[in-house]
């Protein structure tokens, strides 16, 4: 994974740089939103797998755009 790859998303939080592939981000977000124990919807907040902190709304908007 490199910074020049078109499928790489760079996330900067708390003075740290995290690199994600777009398919990894999609998987993380889909897993959190699609959480449904016993077929009752209970969506979770997507977490950054590197530091286990929730992705903020601003970060999710940046990923979207």
PDB file of C-alpha atoms in Angstrom:
ATOM      1  CA  UNK A   1       0.000   0.000   0.000  1.00  0.00           C
ATOM      2  CA  UNK A   2       1.426   3.347  -0.982  1.00  0.00           C
ATOM      3  CA  UNK A   3       0.328   6.956  -0.910  1.00  0.00           C
ATOM      4  CA  UNK A   4       0.313   7.118  -4.708  1.00  0.00           C
ATOM      5  CA  UNK A   5      -2.157   4.270  -5.158  1.00  0.00           C
ATOM      6  CA  UNK A   6      -5.561   5.568  -6.277  1.00  0.00           C
ATOM      7  CA  UNK A   7      -7.380   3.140  -3.961  1.00  0.00           C
ATOM      8  CA  UNK A   8      -5.571   4.362  -0.857  1.00  0.00           C
ATOM      9  CA  UNK A   9      -7.284   6.725   1.578  1.00  0.00           C
ATOM     10  CA  UNK A  10      -5.109   8.752   3.942  1.00  0.00           C
ATOM     11  CA  UNK A  11      -6.654   9.491   7.316  1.00  0.00           C
ATOM     12  CA  UNK A  12      -4.941  11.999   9.601  1.00  0.00           C
ATOM     13  CA  UNK A  13      -6.113  12.005  13.218  1.00  0.00           C
ATOM     14  CA  UNK A  14      -4.363  13.156  16.373  1.00  0.00           C
ATOM     15  CA  UNK A  15      -1.113  13.908  14.519  1.00  0.00           C
ATOM     16  CA  UNK A  16      -0.985  10.350  13.143  1.00  0.00           C
ATOM     17  CA  UNK A  17      -1.326   9.149   9.568  1.00  0.00           C
ATOM     18  CA  UNK A  18      -3.335   6.022   8.819  1.00  0.00           C
ATOM     19  CA  UNK A  19      -3.485   4.397   5.397  1.00  0.00           C
ATOM     20  CA  UNK A  20      -6.547   2.437   4.326  1.00  0.00           C
ATOM     21  CA  UNK A  21      -7.548   0.687   1.150  1.00  0.00           C
ATOM     22  CA  UNK A  22     -11.018   1.717   0.046  1.00  0.00           C
ATOM     23  CA  UNK A  23     -12.303  -1.870   0.243  1.00  0.00           C
ATOM     24  CA  UNK A  24     -11.103  -2.050   3.879  1.00  0.00           C
ATOM     25  CA  UNK A  25     -13.004   1.146   4.745  1.00  0.00           C
ATOM     26  CA  UNK A  26     -16.144  -0.125   3.046  1.00  0.00           C
ATOM     27  CA  UNK A  27     -15.902  -3.390   4.976  1.00  0.00           C
ATOM     28  CA  UNK A  28     -15.394  -1.609   8.320  1.00  0.00           C
ATOM     29  CA  UNK A  29     -18.370   0.705   7.772  1.00  0.00           C
ATOM     30  CA  UNK A  30     -20.687  -2.025   6.424  1.00  0.00           C
ATOM     31  CA  UNK A  31     -19.872  -4.319   9.346  1.00  0.00           C
ATOM     32  CA  UNK A  32     -20.623  -1.588  11.891  1.00  0.00           C
ATOM     33  CA  UNK A  33     -23.849  -0.430  10.247  1.00  0.00           C
ATOM     34  CA  UNK A  34     -25.093  -3.938   9.522  1.00  0.00           C
ATOM     35  CA  UNK A  35     -24.695  -5.175  13.094  1.00  0.00           C
ATOM     36  CA  UNK A  36     -27.934  -7.048  13.901  1.00  0.00           C
ATOM     37  CA  UNK A  37     -27.806  -9.484  16.824  1.00  0.00           C
ATOM     38  CA  UNK A  38     -30.856 -11.790  16.881  1.00  0.00           C
ATOM     39  CA  UNK A  39     -32.161  -9.987  13.772  1.00  0.00           C
ATOM     40  CA  UNK A  40     -32.746  -6.718  15.658  1.00  0.00           C
ATOM     41  CA  UNK A  41     -30.865  -3.795  14.224  1.00  0.00           C
ATOM     42  CA  UNK A  42     -28.278  -2.340  16.563  1.00  0.00           C
ATOM     43  CA  UNK A  43     -25.877  -0.322  14.403  1.00  0.00           C
ATOM     44  CA  UNK A  44     -22.472   0.397  15.877  1.00  0.00           C
ATOM     45  CA  UNK A  45     -20.141   3.324  15.337  1.00  0.00           C
ATOM     46  CA  UNK A  46     -17.389   2.432  12.834  1.00  0.00           C
ATOM     47  CA  UNK A  47     -14.028   2.152  14.597  1.00  0.00           C
ATOM     48  CA  UNK A  48     -10.531   2.889  13.367  1.00  0.00           C
ATOM     49  CA  UNK A  49      -8.836  -0.538  13.576  1.00  0.00           C
ATOM     50  CA  UNK A  50      -5.415   0.983  14.279  1.00  0.00           C
ATOM     51  CA  UNK A  51      -6.341   2.768  17.510  1.00  0.00           C
ATOM     52  CA  UNK A  52      -9.884   1.465  18.184  1.00  0.00           C
ATOM     53  CA  UNK A  53     -11.293   5.003  18.303  1.00  0.00           C
ATOM     54  CA  UNK A  54     -14.653   5.807  16.688  1.00  0.00           C
ATOM     55  CA  UNK A  55     -14.578   7.476  13.284  1.00  0.00           C
ATOM     56  CA  UNK A  56     -16.062  10.944  13.698  1.00  0.00           C
ATOM     57  CA  UNK A  57     -18.799  12.350  11.490  1.00  0.00           C
ATOM     58  CA  UNK A  58     -16.245  14.679   9.911  1.00  0.00           C
ATOM     59  CA  UNK A  59     -14.033  11.722   9.012  1.00  0.00           C
ATOM     60  CA  UNK A  60     -16.965   9.805   7.547  1.00  0.00           C
ATOM     61  CA  UNK A  61     -17.907  12.853   5.445  1.00  0.00           C
ATOM     62  CA  UNK A  62     -14.324  13.117   4.187  1.00  0.00           C
ATOM     63  CA  UNK A  63     -14.382   9.449   3.209  1.00  0.00           C
ATOM     64  CA  UNK A  64     -17.681   9.961   1.395  1.00  0.00           C
ATOM     65  CA  UNK A  65     -16.536  12.984  -0.598  1.00  0.00           C
TER      66      UNK A  65
END
